[in-house]
PDB file of C-alpha atoms and ligand atoms in Angstrom:
ATOM      1  CA  UNK Q   1      22.098  17.734 -29.019  1.00 77.00           C
ATOM      2  CA  UNK Q   2      23.205  20.011 -26.577  1.00 85.00           C
ATOM      3  CA  UNK Q   3      20.218  20.379 -24.178  1.00 95.00           C
ATOM      4  CA  UNK Q   4      19.358  16.741 -23.986  1.00 96.00           C
ATOM      5  CA  UNK Q   5      19.869  14.705 -20.367  1.00 97.00           C
ATOM      6  CA  UNK Q   6      20.723  11.917 -20.510  1.00 97.00           C
ATOM      7  CA  UNK Q   7      20.753   9.239 -17.360  1.00 97.00           C
ATOM      8  CA  UNK Q   8      23.364   6.829 -18.499  1.00 97.00           C
ATOM      9  CA  UNK Q   9      26.378   8.997 -17.630  1.00 97.00           C
ATOM     10  CA  UNK Q  10      24.773   9.437 -14.218  1.00 98.00           C
ATOM     11  CA  UNK Q  11      23.995   5.514 -13.857  1.00 98.00           C
ATOM     12  CA  UNK Q  12      27.214   5.042 -14.592  1.00 98.00           C
ATOM     13  CA  UNK Q  13      28.866   7.552 -11.764  1.00 98.00           C
ATOM     14  CA  UNK Q  14      26.480   6.071  -9.145  1.00 98.00           C
ATOM     15  CA  UNK Q  15      27.390   3.082 -10.068  1.00 98.00           C
ATOM     16  CA  UNK Q  16      31.128   3.354  -9.242  1.00 98.00           C
ATOM     17  CA  UNK Q  17      30.511   4.912  -6.374  1.00 98.00           C
ATOM     18  CA  UNK Q  18      28.670   1.662  -5.047  1.00 98.00           C
ATOM     19  CA  UNK Q  19      31.147  -0.638  -6.057  1.00 97.00           C
ATOM     20  CA  UNK Q  20      33.204   1.881  -4.107  1.00 97.00           C
ATOM     21  CA  UNK Q  21      30.728   1.053  -1.064  1.00 97.00           C
ATOM     22  CA  UNK Q  22      30.396  -2.672  -1.407  1.00 97.00           C
ATOM     23  CA  UNK Q  23      33.920  -3.327  -1.700  1.00 96.00           C
ATOM     24  CA  UNK Q  24      33.525  -1.998   2.202  1.00 95.00           C
ATOM     25  CA  UNK Q  25      30.778  -4.041   3.346  1.00 94.00           C
ATOM     26  CA  UNK Q  26      32.476  -7.730   4.544  1.00 88.00           C
ATOM     27  CA  UNK Q  27      29.990  -9.837   3.709  1.00 93.00           C
ATOM     28  CA  UNK Q  28      27.592 -11.190   0.029  1.00 96.00           C
ATOM     29  CA  UNK Q  29      25.391  -8.786  -0.957  1.00 98.00           C
ATOM     30  CA  UNK Q  30      21.798 -10.352  -1.506  1.00 98.00           C
ATOM     31  CA  UNK Q  31      18.725  -9.263  -3.716  1.00 98.00           C
ATOM     32  CA  UNK Q  32      15.652 -11.153  -3.940  1.00 98.00           C
ATOM     33  CA  UNK Q  33      13.240 -11.084  -6.073  1.00 98.00           C
ATOM     34  CA  UNK Q  34       9.608 -11.957  -6.643  1.00 97.00           C
ATOM     35  CA  UNK Q  35       7.938 -12.294  -9.736  1.00 96.00           C
ATOM     36  CA  UNK Q  36       4.443 -13.690  -9.845  1.00 95.00           C
ATOM     37  CA  UNK Q  37       2.840 -14.450 -13.420  1.00 91.00           C
ATOM     38  CA  UNK Q  38       3.776 -13.529 -16.949  1.00 85.00           C
ATOM     39  CA  UNK Q  39       5.018 -10.170 -17.955  1.00 79.00           C
ATOM     40  CA  UNK Q  40       7.201  -8.568 -20.561  1.00 75.00           C
ATOM     41  CA  UNK Q  41       7.820  -5.698 -19.570  1.00 77.00           C
ATOM     42  CA  UNK Q  42       8.584  -6.983 -16.193  1.00 84.00           C
ATOM     43  CA  UNK Q  43      10.234  -9.495 -17.509  1.00 87.00           C
ATOM     44  CA  UNK Q  44      12.397  -6.705 -19.105  1.00 88.00           C
ATOM     45  CA  UNK Q  45      12.939  -4.990 -15.728  1.00 91.00           C
ATOM     46  CA  UNK Q  46      13.995  -8.260 -14.348  1.00 94.00           C
ATOM     47  CA  UNK Q  47      17.091  -8.985 -16.991  1.00 95.00           C
ATOM     48  CA  UNK Q  48      17.764  -5.492 -16.165  1.00 95.00           C
ATOM     49  CA  UNK Q  49      17.601  -5.631 -12.760  1.00 97.00           C
ATOM     50  CA  UNK Q  50      20.063  -9.073 -13.235  1.00 98.00           C
ATOM     51  CA  UNK Q  51      22.920  -7.614 -15.230  1.00 97.00           C
ATOM     52  CA  UNK Q  52      23.246  -4.785 -13.041  1.00 97.00           C
ATOM     53  CA  UNK Q  53      23.759  -6.745 -10.205  1.00 98.00           C
ATOM     54  CA  UNK Q  54      25.869  -9.159 -12.151  1.00 98.00           C
ATOM     55  CA  UNK Q  55      27.491  -5.568 -12.264  1.00 97.00           C
ATOM     56  CA  UNK Q  56      28.429  -4.702  -9.490  1.00 98.00           C
ATOM     57  CA  UNK Q  57      28.743  -7.915  -7.884  1.00 97.00           C
ATOM     58  CA  UNK Q  58      25.148  -8.243  -5.813  1.00 98.00           C
ATOM     59  CA  UNK Q  59      23.328 -11.987  -5.469  1.00 98.00           C
ATOM     60  CA  UNK Q  60      20.172 -11.937  -7.763  1.00 98.00           C
ATOM     61  CA  UNK Q  61      17.641 -14.779  -6.684  1.00 98.00           C
ATOM     62  CA  UNK Q  62      14.509 -14.706  -8.579  1.00 97.00           C
ATOM     63  CA  UNK Q  63      11.935 -16.654  -6.944  1.00 97.00           C
ATOM     64  CA  UNK Q  64       9.226 -16.896  -9.534  1.00 96.00           C
ATOM     65  CA  UNK Q  65       5.552 -17.691  -8.571  1.00 96.00           C
ATOM     66  CA  UNK Q  66       2.914 -18.200 -11.822  1.00 95.00           C
ATOM     67  CA  UNK Q  67       0.289 -16.420 -12.042  1.00 94.00           C
ATOM     68  CA  UNK Q  68      -2.699 -18.043 -10.025  1.00 96.00           C
ATOM     69  CA  UNK Q  69      -0.583 -17.959  -7.108  1.00 97.00           C
ATOM     70  CA  UNK Q  70      -2.791 -17.054  -3.830  1.00 97.00           C
ATOM     71  CA  UNK Q  71      -2.307 -13.318  -1.793  1.00 98.00           C
ATOM     72  CA  UNK Q  72      -1.475 -15.084   0.984  1.00 98.00           C
ATOM     73  CA  UNK Q  73       1.177 -17.285  -0.759  1.00 98.00           C
ATOM     74  CA  UNK Q  74       3.221 -13.424  -1.855  1.00 98.00           C
ATOM     75  CA  UNK Q  75       2.618 -12.837   1.213  1.00 98.00           C
ATOM     76  CA  UNK Q  76       4.354 -16.340   2.711  1.00 98.00           C
ATOM     77  CA  UNK Q  77       7.366 -15.644   0.184  1.00 98.00           C
ATOM     78  CA  UNK Q  78       7.771 -12.409   1.587  1.00 98.00           C
ATOM     79  CA  UNK Q  79       7.911 -13.515   4.433  1.00 98.00           C
ATOM     80  CA  UNK Q  80      10.698 -16.168   4.631  1.00 98.00           C
ATOM     81  CA  UNK Q  81      12.634 -13.568   2.854  1.00 98.00           C
ATOM     82  CA  UNK Q  82      11.871 -11.065   5.455  1.00 98.00           C
ATOM     83  CA  UNK Q  83      13.343 -14.215   7.925  1.00 98.00           C
ATOM     84  CA  UNK Q  84      15.792 -15.196   5.752  1.00 98.00           C
ATOM     85  CA  UNK Q  85      19.317 -13.620   7.292  1.00 97.00           C
ATOM     86  CA  UNK Q  86      21.228 -14.975   4.292  1.00 97.00           C
ATOM     87  CA  UNK Q  87      18.351 -12.186   2.097  1.00 98.00           C
ATOM     88  CA  UNK Q  88      19.525  -7.640   2.598  1.00 98.00           C
ATOM     89  CA  UNK Q  89      17.005  -6.859  -0.071  1.00 98.00           C
ATOM     90  CA  UNK Q  90      13.609  -8.102  -1.452  1.00 98.00           C
ATOM     91  CA  UNK Q  91      11.616  -6.837  -4.979  1.00 98.00           C
ATOM     92  CA  UNK Q  92       8.436  -7.412  -5.042  1.00 97.00           C
ATOM     93  CA  UNK Q  93       8.083  -6.942  -9.642  1.00 96.00           C
ATOM     94  CA  UNK Q  94       4.706  -5.436 -10.224  1.00 94.00           C
ATOM     95  CA  UNK Q  95       2.711  -5.925 -12.136  1.00 93.00           C
ATOM     96  CA  UNK Q  96       1.355  -8.548  -9.982  1.00 95.00           C
ATOM     97  CA  UNK Q  97      -1.565 -10.288 -10.807  1.00 95.00           C
ATOM     98  CA  UNK Q  98      -4.788  -8.903 -10.801  1.00 94.00           C
ATOM     99  CA  UNK Q  99      -6.226 -10.557  -7.505  1.00 96.00           C
ATOM    100  CA  UNK Q 100      -2.996  -9.768  -5.886  1.00 97.00           C
ATOM    101  CA  UNK Q 101      -3.082  -6.481  -3.876  1.00 97.00           C
ATOM    102  CA  UNK Q 102       0.020  -4.573  -3.857  1.00 95.00           C
ATOM    103  CA  UNK Q 103      -0.281  -2.961  -0.928  1.00 95.00           C
ATOM    104  CA  UNK Q 104      -1.128  -6.021   1.245  1.00 97.00           C
ATOM    105  CA  UNK Q 105       2.834  -6.835  -0.312  1.00 97.00           C
ATOM    106  CA  UNK Q 106       4.558  -4.170   0.495  1.00 96.00           C
ATOM    107  CA  UNK Q 107       3.073  -3.921   3.841  1.00 97.00           C
ATOM    108  CA  UNK Q 108       4.090  -7.522   4.597  1.00 98.00           C
ATOM    109  CA  UNK Q 109       7.684  -6.358   3.675  1.00 98.00           C
ATOM    110  CA  UNK Q 110       9.898  -5.230   6.257  1.00 98.00           C
ATOM    111  CA  UNK Q 111      11.300  -1.726   6.303  1.00 97.00           C
ATOM    112  CA  UNK Q 112      14.784  -2.569   6.869  1.00 97.00           C
ATOM    113  CA  UNK Q 113      14.597  -5.103   3.307  1.00 98.00           C
ATOM    114  CA  UNK Q 114      12.540  -3.112   1.373  1.00 98.00           C
ATOM    115  CA  UNK Q 115      14.584  -1.537  -1.709  1.00 98.00           C
ATOM    116  CA  UNK Q 116      11.575   0.140  -3.437  1.00 97.00           C
ATOM    117  CA  UNK Q 117      10.385   2.384  -0.715  1.00 97.00           C
ATOM    118  CA  UNK Q 118       7.475   0.973  -1.068  1.00 96.00           C
ATOM    119  CA  UNK Q 119       6.379  -0.270   2.873  1.00 97.00           C
ATOM    120  CA  UNK Q 120       3.791   2.561   4.876  1.00 96.00           C
ATOM    121  CA  UNK Q 121       7.234   2.776   7.106  1.00 97.00           C
ATOM    122  CA  UNK Q 122       8.862   3.928   4.350  1.00 97.00           C
ATOM    123  CA  UNK Q 123       7.061   5.883   2.657  1.00 97.00           C
ATOM    124  CA  UNK Q 124       5.902   7.758   5.981  1.00 97.00           C
ATOM    125  CA  UNK Q 125      10.016   8.249   6.145  1.00 97.00           C
ATOM    126  CA  UNK Q 126       9.734  10.262   2.996  1.00 97.00           C
ATOM    127  CA  UNK Q 127       6.808  12.407   3.950  1.00 97.00           C
ATOM    128  CA  UNK Q 128       8.699  13.299   7.407  1.00 97.00           C
ATOM    129  CA  UNK Q 129      12.487  13.888   4.684  1.00 95.00           C
ATOM    130  CA  UNK Q 130      14.057  11.545   6.171  1.00 94.00           C
ATOM    131  CA  UNK Q 131      13.800   8.301   3.831  1.00 94.00           C
ATOM    132  CA  UNK Q 132      16.306   6.191   3.928  1.00 93.00           C
ATOM    133  CA  UNK Q 133      15.468   4.306   0.617  1.00 97.00           C
ATOM    134  CA  UNK Q 134      13.344   6.885  -1.859  1.00 97.00           C
ATOM    135  CA  UNK Q 135      10.759   5.106  -4.595  1.00 98.00           C
ATOM    136  CA  UNK Q 136      13.430   3.924  -7.047  1.00 98.00           C
ATOM    137  CA  UNK Q 137      11.920   5.993 -10.474  1.00 98.00           C
ATOM    138  CA  UNK Q 138      11.295   9.120  -8.055  1.00 98.00           C
ATOM    139  CA  UNK Q 139      14.552   9.083  -6.740  1.00 98.00           C
ATOM    140  CA  UNK Q 140      16.286   8.389 -10.828  1.00 98.00           C
ATOM    141  CA  UNK Q 141      13.868  11.684 -12.114  1.00 98.00           C
ATOM    142  CA  UNK Q 142      15.259  13.708  -8.517  1.00 98.00           C
ATOM    143  CA  UNK Q 143      18.932  12.562  -9.978  1.00 98.00           C
ATOM    144  CA  UNK Q 144      18.775  13.912 -13.270  1.00 98.00           C
ATOM    145  CA  UNK Q 145      17.340  17.508 -11.736  1.00 98.00           C
ATOM    146  CA  UNK Q 146      20.337  17.029  -9.579  1.00 97.00           C
ATOM    147  CA  UNK Q 147      22.743  16.433 -12.633  1.00 95.00           C
ATOM    148  CA  UNK Q 148      20.978  18.989 -14.585  1.00 94.00           C
ATOM    149  CA  UNK Q 149      22.619  21.502 -12.083  1.00 96.00           C
ATOM    150  CA  UNK Q 150      18.354  22.732 -10.961  1.00 97.00           C
ATOM    151  CA  UNK Q 151      18.021  24.573  -8.795  1.00 98.00           C
ATOM    152  CA  UNK Q 152      14.731  23.950  -7.458  1.00 98.00           C
ATOM    153  CA  UNK Q 153      13.518  26.538  -4.811  1.00 98.00           C
ATOM    154  CA  UNK Q 154      10.388  28.254  -5.859  1.00 98.00           C
ATOM    155  CA  UNK Q 155       9.779  26.695  -9.336  1.00 98.00           C
ATOM    156  CA  UNK Q 156       6.354  26.318 -10.641  1.00 98.00           C
ATOM    157  CA  UNK Q 157       7.475  22.118 -10.507  1.00 98.00           C
ATOM    158  CA  UNK Q 158       4.175  20.804 -12.757  1.00 99.00           C
ATOM    159  CA  UNK Q 159       3.773  16.498 -12.509  1.00 99.00           C
ATOM    160  CA  UNK Q 160       1.921  14.766 -14.321  1.00 99.00           C
ATOM    161  CA  UNK Q 161       0.479  11.864 -13.094  1.00 98.00           C
ATOM    162  CA  UNK Q 162      -0.568  10.817  -9.041  1.00 98.00           C
ATOM    163  CA  UNK Q 163       0.895   7.027  -9.243  1.00 97.00           C
ATOM    164  CA  UNK Q 164       2.008   5.577  -5.864  1.00 95.00           C
ATOM    165  CA  UNK Q 165       5.373   4.372  -7.227  1.00 95.00           C
ATOM    166  CA  UNK Q 166       6.402   8.067  -8.939  1.00 97.00           C
ATOM    167  CA  UNK Q 167       4.207  10.829  -9.205  1.00 98.00           C
ATOM    168  CA  UNK Q 168       3.341  11.333  -5.630  1.00 98.00           C
ATOM    169  CA  UNK Q 169       6.165   9.900  -3.801  1.00 98.00           C
ATOM    170  CA  UNK Q 170       8.152  12.693  -6.547  1.00 98.00           C
ATOM    171  CA  UNK Q 171       6.188  15.609  -5.197  1.00 98.00           C
ATOM    172  CA  UNK Q 172       7.114  14.739  -1.798  1.00 98.00           C
ATOM    173  CA  UNK Q 173      10.600  15.037  -2.501  1.00 98.00           C
ATOM    174  CA  UNK Q 174       9.867  18.043  -4.896  1.00 98.00           C
ATOM    175  CA  UNK Q 175       7.910  19.946  -1.975  1.00 98.00           C
ATOM    176  CA  UNK Q 176      11.767  19.228  -0.086  1.00 98.00           C
ATOM    177  CA  UNK Q 177      13.509  21.463  -2.397  1.00 98.00           C
ATOM    178  CA  UNK Q 178      10.541  24.354  -1.816  1.00 98.00           C
ATOM    179  CA  UNK Q 179       9.513  23.389  -5.077  1.00 98.00           C
ATOM    180  CA  UNK Q 180       6.083  24.729  -5.893  1.00 98.00           C
ATOM    181  CA  UNK Q 181       4.809  22.034  -6.741  1.00 98.00           C
ATOM    182  CA  UNK Q 182       1.650  21.163  -9.379  1.00 98.00           C
ATOM    183  CA  UNK Q 183       0.295  17.540  -9.613  1.00 98.00           C
ATOM    184  CA  UNK Q 184      -2.054  16.694 -12.774  1.00 99.00           C
ATOM    185  CA  UNK Q 185      -3.871  13.812 -13.351  1.00 98.00           C
ATOM    186  CA  UNK Q 186      -6.911  12.150 -14.776  1.00 98.00           C
ATOM    187  CA  UNK Q 187      -9.031  14.488 -13.246  1.00 98.00           C
ATOM    188  CA  UNK Q 188      -6.802  17.348 -14.384  1.00 98.00           C
ATOM    189  CA  UNK Q 189      -7.195  15.908 -17.986  1.00 98.00           C
ATOM    190  CA  UNK Q 190     -11.183  15.551 -17.884  1.00 98.00           C
ATOM    191  CA  UNK Q 191     -11.141  19.228 -16.912  1.00 98.00           C
ATOM    192  CA  UNK Q 192      -9.922  19.822 -19.905  1.00 98.00           C
ATOM    193  CA  UNK Q 193      -6.742  22.030 -17.981  1.00 98.00           C
ATOM    194  CA  UNK Q 194      -3.626  19.819 -18.236  1.00 98.00           C
ATOM    195  CA  UNK Q 195      -2.364  22.081 -21.662  1.00 98.00           C
ATOM    196  CA  UNK Q 196      -2.788  25.382 -19.171  1.00 98.00           C
ATOM    197  CA  UNK Q 197      -1.418  23.366 -16.273  1.00 98.00           C
ATOM    198  CA  UNK Q 198       2.130  22.207 -18.197  1.00 99.00           C
ATOM    199  CA  UNK Q 199       2.395  25.994 -20.210  1.00 98.00           C
ATOM    200  CA  UNK Q 200       3.504  27.602 -16.807  1.00 98.00           C
ATOM    201  CA  UNK Q 201       6.006  24.693 -15.886  1.00 98.00           C
ATOM    202  CA  UNK Q 202       9.861  25.814 -15.980  1.00 98.00           C
ATOM    203  CA  UNK Q 203      10.205  22.185 -14.945  1.00 98.00           C
ATOM    204  CA  UNK Q 204       7.617  19.227 -16.147  1.00 99.00           C
ATOM    205  CA  UNK Q 205       7.698  15.913 -15.461  1.00 99.00           C
ATOM    206  CA  UNK Q 206       5.443  13.468 -17.004  1.00 98.00           C
ATOM    207  CA  UNK Q 207       4.554   9.629 -16.012  1.00 98.00           C
ATOM    208  CA  UNK Q 208       1.162   8.869 -17.413  1.00 98.00           C
ATOM    209  CA  UNK Q 209       2.142   5.969 -20.317  1.00 97.00           C
ATOM    210  CA  UNK Q 210       0.168   7.584 -22.925  1.00 98.00           C
ATOM    211  CA  UNK Q 211       2.238   8.585 -26.307  1.00 97.00           C
ATOM    212  CA  UNK Q 212       1.966  12.151 -27.323  1.00 97.00           C
ATOM    213  CA  UNK Q 213      -0.163  12.759 -24.821  1.00 98.00           C
ATOM    214  CA  UNK Q 214       1.707  16.600 -23.803  1.00 98.00           C
ATOM    215  CA  UNK Q 215       2.356  18.776 -27.323  1.00 98.00           C
ATOM    216  CA  UNK Q 216       6.094  19.613 -28.127  1.00 98.00           C
ATOM    217  CA  UNK Q 217       3.817  23.088 -28.066  1.00 98.00           C
ATOM    218  CA  UNK Q 218       2.910  23.461 -24.545  1.00 98.00           C
ATOM    219  CA  UNK Q 219       5.864  23.302 -23.028  1.00 98.00           C
ATOM    220  CA  UNK Q 220       7.267  26.791 -21.716  1.00 98.00           C
ATOM    221  CA  UNK Q 221      10.277  28.566 -23.661  1.00 98.00           C
ATOM    222  CA  UNK Q 222      13.821  27.162 -21.848  1.00 98.00           C
ATOM    223  CA  UNK Q 223      11.496  24.543 -19.436  1.00 98.00           C
ATOM    224  CA  UNK Q 224      13.442  21.509 -18.409  1.00 98.00           C
ATOM    225  CA  UNK Q 225      11.318  19.066 -19.576  1.00 98.00           C
ATOM    226  CA  UNK Q 226      11.360  15.032 -17.814  1.00 98.00           C
ATOM    227  CA  UNK Q 227       9.427  12.618 -19.516  1.00 98.00           C
ATOM    228  CA  UNK Q 228       9.240   9.394 -17.338  1.00 98.00           C
ATOM    229  CA  UNK Q 229       6.807   7.662 -20.192  1.00 97.00           C
ATOM    230  CA  UNK Q 230       7.534   4.567 -21.538  1.00 95.00           C
ATOM    231  CA  UNK Q 231       4.977   3.255 -24.930  1.00 95.00           C
ATOM    232  CA  UNK Q 232       5.606   1.459 -27.785  1.00 93.00           C
ATOM    233  CA  UNK Q 233       4.736   2.952 -30.838  1.00 93.00           C
ATOM    234  CA  UNK Q 234       4.869   1.454 -34.148  1.00 92.00           C
ATOM    235  CA  UNK Q 235       7.631  -0.488 -32.664  1.00 93.00           C
ATOM    236  CA  UNK Q 236       9.480   2.521 -31.712  1.00 95.00           C
ATOM    237  CA  UNK Q 237      10.062   2.866 -27.577  1.00 94.00           C
ATOM    238  CA  UNK Q 238       8.257   7.112 -27.004  1.00 97.00           C
ATOM    239  CA  UNK Q 239       8.158   8.862 -23.892  1.00 97.00           C
ATOM    240  CA  UNK Q 240       5.055  10.958 -23.003  1.00 98.00           C
ATOM    241  CA  UNK Q 241       6.227  13.807 -24.284  1.00 98.00           C
ATOM    242  CA  UNK Q 242       6.142  14.556 -28.335  1.00 98.00           C
ATOM    243  CA  UNK Q 243      10.023  15.166 -28.244  1.00 98.00           C
ATOM    244  CA  UNK Q 244      11.039  17.031 -31.640  1.00 97.00           C
ATOM    245  CA  UNK Q 245       8.727  19.637 -31.187  1.00 98.00           C
ATOM    246  CA  UNK Q 246       9.513  19.986 -27.022  1.00 98.00           C
ATOM    247  CA  UNK Q 247      13.011  19.598 -27.027  1.00 98.00           C
ATOM    248  CA  UNK Q 248      12.871  22.756 -29.143  1.00 97.00           C
ATOM    249  CA  UNK Q 249      11.700  25.093 -26.660  1.00 98.00           C
ATOM    250  CA  UNK Q 250      12.605  23.142 -23.560  1.00 98.00           C
ATOM    251  CA  UNK Q 251      16.280  24.536 -21.826  1.00 98.00           C
ATOM    252  CA  UNK Q 252      16.811  20.448 -21.003  1.00 98.00           C
ATOM    253  CA  UNK Q 253      15.279  17.297 -22.147  1.00 98.00           C
ATOM    254  CA  UNK Q 254      15.219  13.683 -21.129  1.00 98.00           C
ATOM    255  CA  UNK Q 255      15.359  11.200 -24.224  1.00 98.00           C
ATOM    256  CA  UNK Q 256      13.074   8.221 -24.152  1.00 97.00           C
ATOM    257  CA  UNK Q 257      14.864   6.019 -24.239  1.00 96.00           C
ATOM    258  CA  UNK Q 258      18.153   6.356 -22.326  1.00 96.00           C
ATOM    259  CA  UNK Q 259      16.524   9.085 -19.725  1.00 97.00           C
ATOM    260  CA  UNK Q 260      15.211   8.063 -16.693  1.00 97.00           C
ATOM    261  CA  UNK Q 261      14.904   4.658 -17.277  1.00 93.00           C
ATOM    262  CA  UNK Q 262      19.156   3.597 -17.578  1.00 93.00           C
ATOM    263  CA  UNK Q 263      18.718   5.351 -14.008  1.00 97.00           C
ATOM    264  CA  UNK Q 264      15.641   3.612 -12.603  1.00 97.00           C
ATOM    265  CA  UNK Q 265      17.841   0.412 -11.789  1.00 97.00           C
ATOM    266  CA  UNK Q 266      20.814   1.748 -10.371  1.00 98.00           C
ATOM    267  CA  UNK Q 267      18.418   3.679  -7.984  1.00 98.00           C
ATOM    268  CA  UNK Q 268      17.003   0.182  -7.167  1.00 98.00           C
ATOM    269  CA  UNK Q 269      20.754  -0.566  -6.570  1.00 98.00           C
ATOM    270  CA  UNK Q 270      21.283   2.517  -4.292  1.00 98.00           C
ATOM    271  CA  UNK Q 271      18.633   1.690  -2.117  1.00 98.00           C
ATOM    272  CA  UNK Q 272      19.399  -1.715  -1.567  1.00 98.00           C
ATOM    273  CA  UNK Q 273      23.150  -0.796  -0.449  1.00 98.00           C
ATOM    274  CA  UNK Q 274      21.573   2.389   1.674  1.00 96.00           C
ATOM    275  CA  UNK Q 275      19.784  -0.495   3.963  1.00 97.00           C
ATOM    276  CA  UNK Q 276      22.840  -2.745   4.030  1.00 96.00           C
ATOM    277  CA  UNK Q 277      25.366   0.079   5.370  1.00 93.00           C
ATOM    278  CA  UNK Q 278      22.436   1.541   7.415  1.00 87.00           C
ATOM    279  CA  UNK Q 279      22.456  -2.038   9.430  1.00 73.00           C
ATOM    280  CA  UNK Q 280      18.907  -2.474   8.408  1.00 62.00           C
ATOM    281  CA  UNK Q 281      19.347  -5.210   6.069  1.00 61.00           C
TER     282      UNK Q 281
HETATM  283  P1  NDP J   1      -0.150   4.438 -13.788  1.00 78.99           P
HETATM  284  O1  NDP J   1      -0.764   3.599 -14.935  1.00 78.99           O
HETATM  285  O2  NDP J   1       0.148   3.518 -12.333  1.00 78.99           O
HETATM  286  O3  NDP J   1      -0.173   5.891 -13.455  1.00 78.99           O
HETATM  287  C1  NDP J   1      -0.722   6.861 -14.737  1.00 78.99           C
HETATM  288  C2  NDP J   1      -0.445   8.248 -14.255  1.00 78.99           C
HETATM  289  O4  NDP J   1      -1.603   8.464 -14.700  1.00 78.99           O
HETATM  290  C3  NDP J   1      -2.636   8.123 -13.275  1.00 78.99           C
HETATM  291  O5  NDP J   1      -2.277   8.670 -11.794  1.00 78.99           O
HETATM  292  C4  NDP J   1      -2.913   8.124 -14.172  1.00 78.99           C
HETATM  293  O6  NDP J   1      -4.502   9.281 -13.151  1.00 78.99           O
HETATM  294  C5  NDP J   1      -2.363   9.510 -15.196  1.00 78.99           C
HETATM  295  N1  NDP J   1      -3.428   9.470 -16.487  1.00 78.99           N
HETATM  296  C6  NDP J   1      -3.600   8.846 -16.620  1.00 78.99           C
HETATM  297  N2  NDP J   1      -4.061   8.622 -18.153  1.00 78.99           N
HETATM  298  C7  NDP J   1      -3.800  10.436 -17.968  1.00 78.99           C
HETATM  299  C8  NDP J   1      -4.379  12.149 -18.715  1.00 78.99           C
HETATM  300  N3  NDP J   1      -4.924  11.083 -20.004  1.00 78.99           N
HETATM  301  N4  NDP J   1      -4.060  13.206 -17.991  1.00 78.99           N
HETATM  302  C9  NDP J   1      -3.442  13.248 -17.007  1.00 78.99           C
HETATM  303  N5  NDP J   1      -2.778  11.747 -16.301  1.00 78.99           N
HETATM  304  C10 NDP J   1      -3.409  10.337 -16.872  1.00 78.99           C
HETATM  305  O7  NDP J   1       1.477   4.350 -14.439  1.00 78.99           O
HETATM  306  P2  NDP J   1       2.738   4.121 -13.686  1.00 78.99           P
HETATM  307  O8  NDP J   1       3.317   5.897 -12.791  1.00 78.99           O
HETATM  308  O9  NDP J   1       3.261   3.571 -12.897  1.00 78.99           O
HETATM  309  O10 NDP J   1       3.872   4.315 -14.805  1.00 78.99           O
HETATM  310  C11 NDP J   1       3.757   5.658 -15.856  1.00 78.99           C
HETATM  311  C12 NDP J   1       4.486   5.665 -16.986  1.00 78.99           C
HETATM  312  O11 NDP J   1       6.083   5.393 -16.686  1.00 78.99           O
HETATM  313  C13 NDP J   1       4.706   4.439 -17.515  1.00 78.99           C
HETATM  314  O12 NDP J   1       4.928   4.404 -19.222  1.00 78.99           O
HETATM  315  C14 NDP J   1       5.182   3.962 -17.337  1.00 78.99           C
HETATM  316  O13 NDP J   1       5.837   2.477 -18.230  1.00 78.99           O
HETATM  317  C15 NDP J   1       6.805   4.345 -17.080  1.00 78.99           C
HETATM  318  N6  NDP J   1       7.885   4.103 -16.534  1.00 78.99           N
HETATM  319  C16 NDP J   1       9.207   4.546 -16.426  1.00 78.99           C
HETATM  320  C17 NDP J   1       9.976   3.616 -15.523  1.00 78.99           C
HETATM  321  C18 NDP J   1      11.340   4.142 -16.080  1.00 78.99           C
HETATM  322  O14 NDP J   1      11.982   3.741 -14.980  1.00 78.99           O
HETATM  323  N7  NDP J   1      11.687   5.234 -16.718  1.00 78.99           N
HETATM  324  C19 NDP J   1       9.253   3.994 -14.184  1.00 78.99           C
HETATM  325  C20 NDP J   1       8.054   3.328 -13.654  1.00 78.99           C
HETATM  326  C21 NDP J   1       6.856   3.729 -14.811  1.00 78.99           C
HETATM  327  P3  NDP J   1      -5.558   8.116 -13.436  1.00 78.99           P
HETATM  328  O15 NDP J   1      -4.760   6.720 -11.486  1.00 78.99           O
HETATM  329  O16 NDP J   1      -6.600   8.565 -11.792  1.00 78.99           O
HETATM  330  O17 NDP J   1      -6.499   7.796 -13.826  1.00 78.99           O
END
């Protein structure tokens, strides 16, 4: 398909840039990963991080905690990694066990080692348009848009989903590019207004986690469609957008799998290398 925006070639190009940057750093680079409890999705993400780290010559340290771990113990683990000079970056895998508050955990990571860009200081820098690190999935979406040669200035851009890790940081990044940004969420759907917002989008980005939420016929002719959603349906991985019908109308569209997914881990590694080269980690 001519209008497919695939993430893998972009990820390969960025990994080559990272290899060149890493070759100039005269010390081992260590990424510490804190993983509390058992979760199939997080396990798959960890394996993908391990594989990419190995490809780039980055040491990946996995710190496994059991699902009944107390919140203070997770914070102690992060604080020990904050204090360890051999560790350059820290990622805490999501989802955490329900009794552990992600806001407190992300706030316990020192900004200079926060590879996910989610601690309050790094989110603050994003708000002011000067981030050192950008939340990985939002960064992956922006790279895909850039690779499609899309000028966002003045474009009607609709983001569906307002989570802290995807929708909210994405809205800030799109505003930096002078897009006109509408953010839709559960309230929009409850008010029966999702379709009317989607229909006006020149650029549509969907990050919800509900297969088929966006009907293909809602997509404006010539729109750019970025589908972040990952859903398992009848043994297959699908996105949030009805792909076949949307692809007939879109000028560019990301597949699921193979769109945003392959880029997300690469963005994590880019954040790590940025922190090291800027002397933060
Ligand atoms: P969250 O569950 O944290 O957020 C989902 C968002 O969708 C919330 O803002 C929620 O609103 C909103 N929402 C829920 N139902 C509706 C609805 N019917 N209409 C409109 N909005 C709705 O998920 P994440 O942001 O973490 O992830 C979103 C999706 O992206 C998931 O499928 C996830 O697997 C995928 N993902 C993919 C990545 C990749 O690399 N490709 C990386 C990260 C995530 P409210 O909170 O108000 O209910």
